[in-house]
Amino acid sequence: MCAIFGIAGADEAANLTYLGLHALQHRGQEGAGIVSTEGTKPFIHKDRGLVGDIFNSEVISKLKGHTAIGHNRYSTTGGNTSENIQPFVMKGSLGWIGIVHNGNLTNAETLTKQLEKEGSIFQSTSDTEVVLHLIAKSQKRDLREALVQALKQVDGAYSLLVLNSSFLVAVRDPRGFRPLVLGYKEGKPVFASESTAFDLIGAQYEREIAPGEMMVVSLSENNSISSFFPFANTAPKRCVFEQVYFARPDSFVFNSTVYQTRKNLGKQLAKEQPAPNADMVIPVPDSGVYAAIGYSEAAKIPFEMGIIRSHYIGRTFIEPRQSIRDFGVKLKLNPVSEVIRGKSLVVIDDSLVRGTTSKKLIAHLREAGARAIHLRISAPPTTHPCFYGVDTPTTAELLAATNCVEKIRSFVGADSLGYLSLEGLLTVASEKSGDGFCHACFSGDYPCPTSN
Ligand code: 5GP
Ligand code: SF4
Ligand code: MG
């Protein structure tokens, strides 16, 4: 998963982009970058690490101009190396072009091989660079047309911002896997993966960029915006996992408030998977909090913060190495034994992927005196890997790919285990957003080919 942010025609564009990326840090913590322009050349700064460490006022003051785009990286395709940090900026017959991308192109490997055969030289292993090479090869003399021609050759998930000295283009793939929203800051257009970035910079949320929509901001025409639908009509397949886990709860994503959706998932979970005679509902913080509030409300079982999370380390899952992840669980989540001793607990988490977090946590809860542990998950079993921009593990590492619920229960050491049904998830998610979700990681029902 990654985050993108862009703003056109604003004073302090790079500074606002920095703040936007800060608000979107949860979507990627491996690297970040910004490219800005005052209408002629690009100014770029990118590095590995967190937004707050990469940028300071001196760096930002060098990112001149009224238009900027930025990116937070969370490695999916391509490794965690500095060449893969975005924005990518390339010079070609159309002048310089900068790009930031959230999503994953499913035919990138085939296209890369083809382009290399024809003489393109790749500087990174990222799928995003493919789009730049396709633009560079285009005979079209205008960025908008070259971009459409390039995107008609790719498949998979992309929410993109593309910048050159004339245009800022925002585009979402026809299925709209990843979110992308439009807002205005003092009349200037702003684009972000999630609306929470607008809250921080005082921009007004306008609307979601529709799946398959391309919005072009003309930098030389007072930042006027036009909207196009250049691709064949396709049924939307927005990522339901954004609602379950990825998006920030204070964001408005796919036309619904993530907080409310998660709470409703918890209510639905309480209906489907009751835990009679439990003494309290406790979340696995932070991701399980909102579903736990809903579960507690619906089941009329008191809510307690029986596990405290240290906020001084990142999301454990985001660390690519297993050894670090294991260590992270101990550091990150600590049961409050005064609260849970002798009690029967309903423990709520948003998803169960490898089971490493849950297994260790349940052991800690027992050490701290819990009498019984009923684990409830506000999503269905994660049975399939994602090929559209979320770094779910391979099938071999996915606990539910090869194990039934009873086996998983016994592996994690819970007294009982209950998941939300796929039907329940989709009913809740579509209440505000309408139908049209991707749910392949829970169903294996992939909306488009998964590899080259
Ligand atoms: P497990 O118990 O399967 O080891 O880990 C489940 C935890 O990982 C859940 O608390 C969930 O919030 C988190 N999680 C699920 N999917 C992802 C993901 O794609 N990235 C990150 N960072 N965390 C995830
Ligand atoms: Fe989202 Fe899962 Fe579909 Fe990937 S497979 S896009 S995580 S719903
Ligand atoms: Mg979690």
Coordinates of C-alpha atoms and ligand atoms in Angstrom, one line a residue:
M1 CA 0.0 0.0 0.0
C2 CA 1.2 3.5 -0.6
A3 CA -0.1 7.1 -0.4
I4 CA -0.2 9.9 -2.9
F5 CA -0.9 13.6 -2.5
G6 CA -0.8 16.5 -4.9
I7 CA -1.7 20.2 -5.0
A8 CA -1.8 22.8 -7.9
G9 CA -1.4 26.5 -7.8
A10 CA -0.9 26.9 -4.1
D11 CA 1.5 29.0 -2.0
E12 CA 3.8 26.7 -0.2
A13 CA 2.8 23.7 -2.3
A14 CA 5.7 21.5 -1.1
N15 CA 5.0 22.4 2.5
L16 CA 1.3 21.4 2.1
T17 CA 2.4 18.2 0.3
Y18 CA 4.7 17.4 3.3
L19 CA 1.8 17.8 5.7
G20 CA -0.5 15.7 3.4
L21 CA 2.1 12.9 3.4
H22 CA 2.4 13.2 7.1
A23 CA -1.3 12.6 7.5
L24 CA -1.1 9.6 5.2
Q25 CA 2.0 8.0 6.8
H26 CA -0.1 5.0 7.9
R27 CA -0.2 3.9 4.2
G28 CA 3.5 3.4 3.9
Q29 CA 6.6 3.9 6.0
E30 CA 9.5 2.8 4.0
G31 CA 10.2 6.0 2.1
A32 CA 8.7 9.2 0.8
G33 CA 9.4 12.0 -1.7
I34 CA 8.1 15.2 -3.2
V35 CA 8.5 16.7 -6.7
S36 CA 7.5 20.3 -7.2
T37 CA 7.6 22.8 -10.0
E38 CA 7.2 26.5 -10.7
G39 CA 6.3 25.7 -14.3
T40 CA 9.7 25.0 -15.9
K41 CA 12.0 22.5 -14.1
P42 CA 11.3 20.0 -11.4
F43 CA 12.6 20.1 -7.9
I44 CA 12.8 16.7 -6.1
H45 CA 13.7 15.3 -2.8
K46 CA 13.1 11.7 -1.7
D47 CA 14.6 9.3 0.8
R48 CA 14.0 6.2 2.8
G49 CA 12.3 6.5 6.2
L50 CA 9.4 8.5 7.7
V51 CA 8.1 11.8 6.3
G52 CA 9.0 13.7 9.5
D53 CA 12.6 12.5 9.2
I54 CA 13.1 13.0 5.5
F55 CA 11.9 16.6 5.3
N56 CA 12.8 19.7 7.2
S57 CA 12.3 23.4 6.5
E58 CA 15.6 23.7 4.7
V59 CA 14.8 20.8 2.3
I60 CA 11.2 22.0 1.8
S61 CA 12.4 25.6 1.0
K62 CA 14.4 24.1 -2.0
L63 CA 11.2 22.5 -3.4
K64 CA 10.1 25.6 -5.2
G65 CA 6.9 26.3 -7.0
H66 CA 3.2 26.3 -6.6
T67 CA 2.5 22.7 -7.7
A68 CA 3.8 19.5 -6.1
I69 CA 3.1 15.8 -5.8
G70 CA 4.3 13.4 -3.2
H71 CA 4.4 9.8 -2.2
N72 CA 4.7 7.5 0.8
R73 CA 6.1 4.1 -0.1
Y74 CA 5.2 0.7 1.2
S75 CA 6.9 -1.9 -0.9
T76 CA 4.8 -4.3 -2.9
T77 CA 6.3 -4.8 -6.4
G78 CA 10.0 -4.1 -6.3
G79 CA 12.1 -4.3 -3.2
N80 CA 12.7 -1.9 -0.4
T81 CA 15.6 -0.2 -2.1
S82 CA 16.2 3.6 -2.6
E83 CA 15.8 3.4 -6.4
N84 CA 12.2 2.4 -5.8
I85 CA 11.3 5.4 -3.8
Q86 CA 8.9 7.8 -5.6
P87 CA 8.3 10.2 -7.2
F88 CA 10.0 9.0 -10.3
V89 CA 11.1 11.8 -12.6
M90 CA 12.2 11.1 -16.2
K91 CA 13.2 13.3 -19.1
G92 CA 11.9 12.4 -22.6
S93 CA 10.6 13.9 -25.8
L94 CA 7.8 15.5 -23.8
G95 CA 10.2 17.2 -21.4
W96 CA 10.3 16.0 -17.8
I97 CA 7.6 14.0 -16.2
G98 CA 7.1 13.1 -12.5
I99 CA 4.8 10.3 -11.3
V100 CA 3.5 8.9 -8.0
H101 CA 1.5 5.7 -7.9
N102 CA -0.6 3.8 -5.4
G103 CA -1.5 0.2 -6.5
N104 CA 0.1 -2.5 -8.4
L105 CA 0.2 -3.2 -12.1
T106 CA -0.5 -6.8 -12.8
N107 CA 1.1 -7.0 -16.3
A108 CA 4.2 -5.0 -15.4
E109 CA 6.6 -7.9 -15.9
T110 CA 5.5 -8.6 -19.4
L111 CA 5.5 -5.0 -20.3
T112 CA 9.0 -4.5 -18.8
K113 CA 10.4 -7.4 -20.8
Q114 CA 8.9 -6.0 -24.0
L115 CA 10.1 -2.4 -23.3
E116 CA 13.6 -3.7 -22.5
K117 CA 13.7 -5.6 -25.7
E118 CA 12.8 -2.4 -27.5
G119 CA 15.7 -0.5 -25.8
S120 CA 14.2 1.0 -22.6
I121 CA 16.6 1.2 -19.7
F122 CA 14.9 0.8 -16.3
Q123 CA 16.4 2.4 -13.2
S124 CA 14.2 0.7 -10.6
T125 CA 12.4 -2.6 -10.2
S126 CA 9.1 -0.8 -9.5
D127 CA 6.1 -1.4 -11.7
T128 CA 5.4 2.4 -11.8
E129 CA 8.4 3.0 -14.0
V130 CA 6.7 1.1 -16.7
V131 CA 4.1 3.9 -17.1
L132 CA 6.9 6.4 -17.6
H133 CA 8.5 4.3 -20.3
L134 CA 5.2 3.8 -22.1
I135 CA 4.7 7.6 -22.0
A136 CA 8.2 8.1 -23.4
K137 CA 7.6 5.7 -26.3
S138 CA 4.3 7.3 -27.2
Q139 CA 4.2 9.3 -30.4
K140 CA 1.6 11.7 -28.9
R141 CA 2.9 15.2 -28.4
D142 CA 0.7 16.0 -25.3
L143 CA 1.1 14.5 -21.8
R144 CA -2.7 13.9 -21.5
E145 CA -2.9 11.8 -24.7
A146 CA 0.4 10.0 -24.1
L147 CA -0.7 9.1 -20.6
V148 CA -4.0 7.6 -21.8
Q149 CA -2.2 5.7 -24.5
A150 CA 0.2 4.3 -21.9
L151 CA -2.6 3.4 -19.4
K152 CA -4.6 1.6 -22.0
Q153 CA -1.7 -0.9 -22.1
V154 CA -1.5 -1.6 -18.4
D155 CA -3.8 -3.6 -16.2
G156 CA -4.3 -3.8 -12.5
A157 CA -4.5 -1.2 -9.8
Y158 CA -3.4 2.4 -10.1
S159 CA -4.3 5.7 -8.5
L160 CA -1.8 8.0 -10.1
L161 CA -0.7 11.6 -10.0
V162 CA 1.4 12.7 -13.0
L163 CA 3.1 16.1 -13.2
N164 CA 5.0 18.0 -15.9
S165 CA 5.5 21.7 -16.5
S166 CA 2.0 22.1 -18.0
F167 CA -0.3 19.7 -16.3
L168 CA -1.1 17.9 -13.1
V169 CA -3.1 14.8 -13.9
A170 CA -4.9 12.6 -11.4
V171 CA -6.2 9.2 -12.6
R172 CA -7.8 6.1 -11.2
D173 CA -7.9 2.7 -12.9
P174 CA -11.2 1.7 -14.3
R175 CA -12.0 -0.7 -11.4
G176 CA -10.9 1.9 -8.8
F177 CA -9.1 -0.5 -6.6
R178 CA -7.3 2.2 -4.6
P179 CA -8.9 5.3 -3.3
L180 CA -8.3 8.9 -4.6
V181 CA -10.2 12.0 -3.6
L182 CA -10.4 15.6 -4.7
G183 CA -10.6 18.6 -2.4
Y184 CA -10.0 22.3 -2.6
K185 CA -7.7 24.5 -0.5
E186 CA -8.7 28.2 -1.0
G187 CA -10.0 27.3 -4.4
K188 CA -6.9 25.3 -5.5
P189 CA -7.3 21.6 -6.4
V190 CA -5.9 19.0 -4.0
F191 CA -5.7 15.3 -4.5
A192 CA -5.0 12.7 -1.9
S193 CA -5.4 9.0 -1.2
E194 CA -7.6 9.7 1.8
S195 CA -9.6 12.7 3.0
T196 CA -7.7 12.8 6.3
A197 CA -4.9 14.7 4.5
F198 CA -7.4 17.5 3.7
D199 CA -8.4 17.9 7.3
L200 CA -4.8 18.6 8.3
I201 CA -4.2 21.3 5.7
G202 CA -7.6 22.9 6.0
A203 CA -8.8 21.8 2.5
Q204 CA -12.5 21.0 1.8
Y205 CA -13.4 17.5 0.6
E206 CA -15.2 17.7 -2.8
R207 CA -15.6 14.1 -4.0
E208 CA -14.0 10.8 -4.9
I209 CA -12.3 10.6 -8.3
A210 CA -14.5 8.0 -10.0
P211 CA -13.1 4.7 -11.1
G212 CA -11.7 5.2 -14.6
E213 CA -11.8 9.0 -14.3
M214 CA -8.9 11.2 -15.3
M215 CA -8.8 14.8 -14.0
V216 CA -6.5 17.3 -15.7
V217 CA -5.4 20.5 -14.0
S218 CA -4.0 22.9 -16.5
L219 CA -1.2 24.8 -14.8
S220 CA -1.0 27.5 -17.4
E221 CA -4.7 28.1 -17.5
N222 CA -5.3 29.3 -13.9
N223 CA -5.4 25.6 -12.7
S224 CA -8.6 24.9 -14.4
I225 CA -9.8 21.3 -14.1
S226 CA -11.3 19.1 -16.7
S227 CA -12.6 15.5 -16.3
F228 CA -12.5 12.6 -18.8
F229 CA -13.4 8.9 -18.8
P230 CA -10.9 7.6 -21.4
F231 CA -11.1 3.9 -20.7
A232 CA -13.7 1.2 -21.5
N233 CA -16.5 1.0 -19.0
T234 CA -15.7 -1.6 -16.3
A235 CA -17.5 -2.6 -13.2
P236 CA -15.9 -0.9 -10.1
K237 CA -13.9 -3.1 -7.8
R238 CA -12.9 -1.0 -4.9
C239 CA -10.7 -2.7 -2.3
V240 CA -12.9 -3.7 0.6
F241 CA -9.7 -4.1 2.8
E242 CA -9.4 -0.3 2.8
Q243 CA -12.5 -0.3 4.9
V244 CA -11.5 -3.2 7.1
Y245 CA -7.9 -2.2 7.8
F246 CA -6.0 0.1 5.6
A247 CA -7.6 3.5 5.5
R248 CA -7.4 5.8 8.6
P249 CA -10.6 5.7 10.6
D250 CA -11.0 9.5 10.4
S251 CA -11.0 9.3 6.6
F252 CA -14.0 9.4 4.2
V253 CA -13.2 6.6 1.7
F254 CA -15.5 5.3 -1.1
N255 CA -18.1 7.7 0.1
S256 CA -18.3 6.3 3.7
T257 CA -16.7 7.2 7.0
V258 CA -14.2 4.5 7.8
Y259 CA -14.8 4.7 11.5
Q260 CA -18.5 4.1 11.1
T261 CA -18.0 1.3 8.7
R262 CA -15.6 -0.5 11.1
K263 CA -18.0 0.0 14.0
N264 CA -20.8 -1.5 11.9
L265 CA -18.6 -4.4 11.0
G266 CA -18.2 -5.1 14.7
K267 CA -22.0 -4.9 15.2
Q268 CA -22.5 -7.4 12.3
L269 CA -19.8 -9.6 13.9
A270 CA -21.6 -9.6 17.2
K271 CA -24.8 -10.8 15.4
E272 CA -23.0 -13.5 13.5
Q273 CA -20.5 -14.7 16.1
P274 CA -21.8 -14.1 19.6
A275 CA -19.7 -14.9 22.7
P276 CA -22.2 -15.7 25.4
N277 CA -21.2 -15.1 29.0
A278 CA -18.1 -13.1 28.2
D279 CA -17.2 -10.4 30.7
M280 CA -15.7 -7.8 28.4
V281 CA -14.9 -6.9 24.8
I282 CA -11.3 -5.8 24.3
P283 CA -9.8 -4.6 21.1
V284 CA -6.4 -5.4 19.7
P285 CA -5.3 -1.8 19.4
D286 CA -5.4 0.2 17.2
S287 CA -6.8 -1.6 14.3
G288 CA -9.4 -3.6 16.3
V289 CA -10.8 -0.7 18.3
Y290 CA -13.7 0.4 16.1
A291 CA -15.1 -3.0 15.4
A292 CA -14.8 -3.7 19.2
I293 CA -16.8 -0.6 20.0
G294 CA -19.5 -1.9 17.6
Y295 CA -19.4 -5.4 19.0
S296 CA -19.6 -4.3 22.6
E297 CA -22.6 -2.0 21.7
A298 CA -24.5 -4.7 19.8
A299 CA -23.7 -7.6 22.3
K300 CA -24.2 -5.4 25.4
I301 CA -20.9 -6.6 26.8
P302 CA -18.7 -3.9 28.4
F303 CA -15.8 -2.5 26.4
E304 CA -12.4 -2.3 28.1
M305 CA -8.9 -1.4 26.8
G306 CA -7.4 -4.6 28.1
I307 CA -4.4 -4.3 25.9
I308 CA -2.2 -1.2 25.7
R309 CA -0.3 -0.4 22.6
S310 CA 3.1 1.3 22.5
H311 CA 3.0 4.0 19.9
Y312 CA 6.8 4.3 19.6
I313 CA 7.1 1.5 17.0
G314 CA 5.5 1.2 13.6
R315 CA 2.9 -1.3 12.5
T316 CA 4.6 -4.7 13.1
F317 CA 3.3 -6.1 9.9
I318 CA 4.9 -3.5 7.8
E319 CA 8.4 -4.7 8.7
P320 CA 9.5 -7.0 5.9
R321 CA 11.5 -9.5 8.0
Q322 CA 9.8 -12.1 10.2
S323 CA 12.4 -11.8 13.0
I324 CA 11.6 -8.1 13.4
R325 CA 7.9 -8.8 13.3
D326 CA 8.1 -11.3 16.1
F327 CA 10.1 -8.9 18.3
G328 CA 7.6 -6.2 17.4
V329 CA 4.6 -8.0 18.9
K330 CA 6.3 -8.1 22.4
L331 CA 7.2 -4.5 22.2
K332 CA 3.9 -3.3 20.9
L333 CA 1.0 -4.9 22.8
N334 CA 0.9 -5.3 26.5
P335 CA -2.1 -6.7 28.4
V336 CA -3.4 -4.9 31.6
S337 CA -3.6 -7.7 34.0
E338 CA -5.6 -5.8 36.6
V339 CA -8.4 -5.4 34.0
I340 CA -8.4 -8.9 32.5
R341 CA -7.4 -11.2 35.4
G342 CA -10.0 -14.0 35.9
K343 CA -12.2 -12.6 33.1
S344 CA -13.6 -14.2 30.0
L345 CA -12.6 -12.0 27.1
V346 CA -13.9 -11.3 23.6
V347 CA -10.8 -10.2 21.8
I348 CA -11.5 -8.3 18.6
D349 CA -9.1 -7.8 15.7
D350 CA -9.7 -6.5 12.2
S351 CA -8.0 -9.4 10.4
L352 CA -5.9 -12.5 10.9
V353 CA -3.3 -12.9 8.3
R354 CA -0.3 -15.0 9.4
G355 CA -1.6 -15.5 12.9
T356 CA 1.8 -14.5 14.5
T357 CA 0.4 -11.4 16.2
S358 CA -2.7 -13.3 17.5
K359 CA -0.8 -16.3 18.7
K360 CA 1.7 -14.3 20.8
L361 CA -0.9 -11.9 22.1
I362 CA -3.2 -14.7 23.3
A363 CA -0.2 -16.3 25.1
H364 CA 0.4 -12.9 26.8
L365 CA -3.2 -12.5 27.7
R366 CA -3.2 -16.0 29.4
E367 CA 0.0 -15.1 31.3
A368 CA -1.8 -12.0 32.5
G369 CA -4.6 -14.1 33.9
A370 CA -7.4 -14.2 31.3
R371 CA -9.8 -17.0 32.1
A372 CA -11.1 -17.5 28.5
I373 CA -10.3 -15.9 25.2
H374 CA -12.9 -15.7 22.4
L375 CA -11.1 -14.3 19.4
R376 CA -13.4 -12.5 16.9
I377 CA -12.2 -11.1 13.6
S378 CA -14.2 -8.3 11.8
A379 CA -13.3 -9.7 8.4
P380 CA -13.5 -13.2 6.7
P381 CA -10.5 -15.5 6.7
T382 CA -7.7 -14.1 4.5
T383 CA -7.3 -17.0 2.1
H384 CA -5.7 -15.5 -1.0
P385 CA -2.8 -13.1 -1.7
C386 CA -3.5 -9.6 -3.0
F387 CA -2.0 -8.6 -6.4
Y388 CA -3.5 -5.1 -6.4
G389 CA -1.2 -3.2 -4.0
V390 CA -1.5 -4.7 -0.6
D391 CA 1.4 -6.6 0.6
T392 CA -0.4 -9.7 1.9
P393 CA 1.9 -12.7 2.2
T394 CA 2.2 -15.5 -0.2
T395 CA -0.3 -18.3 0.0
A396 CA 2.1 -20.5 2.0
E397 CA 2.3 -17.9 4.8
L398 CA -1.5 -17.2 4.8
L399 CA -2.9 -19.2 7.7
A400 CA -6.4 -19.5 6.3
A401 CA -5.2 -20.5 2.8
T402 CA -4.6 -24.1 4.0
N403 CA -6.2 -24.3 7.5
C404 CA -9.8 -24.5 8.6
V405 CA -11.2 -22.3 11.4
E406 CA -10.7 -25.0 14.0
K407 CA -7.1 -25.5 13.0
I408 CA -6.5 -21.8 13.2
R409 CA -8.1 -21.6 16.6
S410 CA -5.9 -24.3 17.9
F411 CA -2.8 -22.7 16.3
V412 CA -3.4 -19.3 17.9
G413 CA -4.5 -20.9 21.2
A414 CA -8.0 -19.2 21.6
D415 CA -10.9 -20.9 23.3
S416 CA -13.1 -20.0 20.4
L417 CA -12.6 -18.2 17.1
G418 CA -15.2 -16.6 14.9
Y419 CA -14.9 -14.6 11.6
L420 CA -17.3 -12.2 9.9
S421 CA -18.9 -13.8 6.9
L422 CA -18.1 -12.4 3.4
E423 CA -21.7 -11.6 2.9
G424 CA -21.8 -9.7 6.2
L425 CA -18.7 -7.7 5.2
L426 CA -20.1 -6.8 1.8
T427 CA -23.5 -5.9 3.2
V428 CA -21.9 -3.4 5.7
A429 CA -19.3 -2.1 3.3
S430 CA -21.9 -1.4 0.6
E431 CA -24.4 0.4 2.9
K432 CA -22.9 3.8 2.0
S433 CA -20.6 2.9 -0.9
G434 CA -22.9 0.9 -3.1
D435 CA -21.9 -2.4 -4.6
G436 CA -18.7 -3.0 -6.5
F437 CA -15.9 -4.2 -4.2
C438 CA -12.9 -6.4 -4.7
H439 CA -12.8 -9.1 -2.1
A440 CA -10.3 -11.4 -3.7
C441 CA -8.2 -11.9 -0.6
F442 CA -11.2 -13.3 1.2
S443 CA -12.8 -15.1 -1.7
G444 CA -10.2 -15.8 -4.5
D445 CA -12.5 -14.0 -6.9
Y446 CA -9.9 -11.9 -8.6
P447 CA -11.4 -9.1 -10.7
C448 CA -8.5 -9.1 -13.3
P449 CA -5.6 -11.4 -14.2
T450 CA -3.2 -11.6 -11.3
S451 CA 0.1 -11.9 -13.1
N452 CA 1.8 -11.5 -16.4
Ligands
5GP1 P1 -1.5 -11.8 12.5 O1 -2.2 -12.1 13.8 O2 -2.2 -12.5 11.4 O3 -0.1 -12.0 12.6 O4 -1.6 -10.2 12.2 C1 -2.9 -9.6 12.1 C2 -2.7 -8.1 12.3 O5 -2.0 -7.6 11.2 C3 -4.0 -7.4 12.5 O6 -4.0 -6.8 13.7 C4 -4.1 -6.5 11.3 O7 -4.5 -5.2 11.8 C5 -2.7 -6.4 10.8 N1 -2.7 -6.4 9.3 C6 -3.5 -7.1 8.5 N2 -3.1 -6.9 7.2 C7 -2.1 -6.0 7.2 C8 -1.3 -5.4 6.2 O8 -1.5 -5.6 5.0 N3 -0.4 -4.5 6.6 C9 -0.1 -4.3 7.9 N4 0.8 -3.5 8.3 N5 -0.8 -4.9 8.9 C10 -1.8 -5.8 8.6
SF4_2 FE1 -8.1 -5.2 -1.5 FE2 -8.1 -7.8 -1.0 FE3 -8.8 -7.0 -3.4 FE4 -6.3 -6.7 -2.6 S1 -7.4 -8.7 -2.9 S2 -7.5 -5.2 -3.6 S3 -6.5 -6.3 -0.4 S4 -9.9 -6.6 -1.4
MG3 MG -3.7 -4.7 13.9

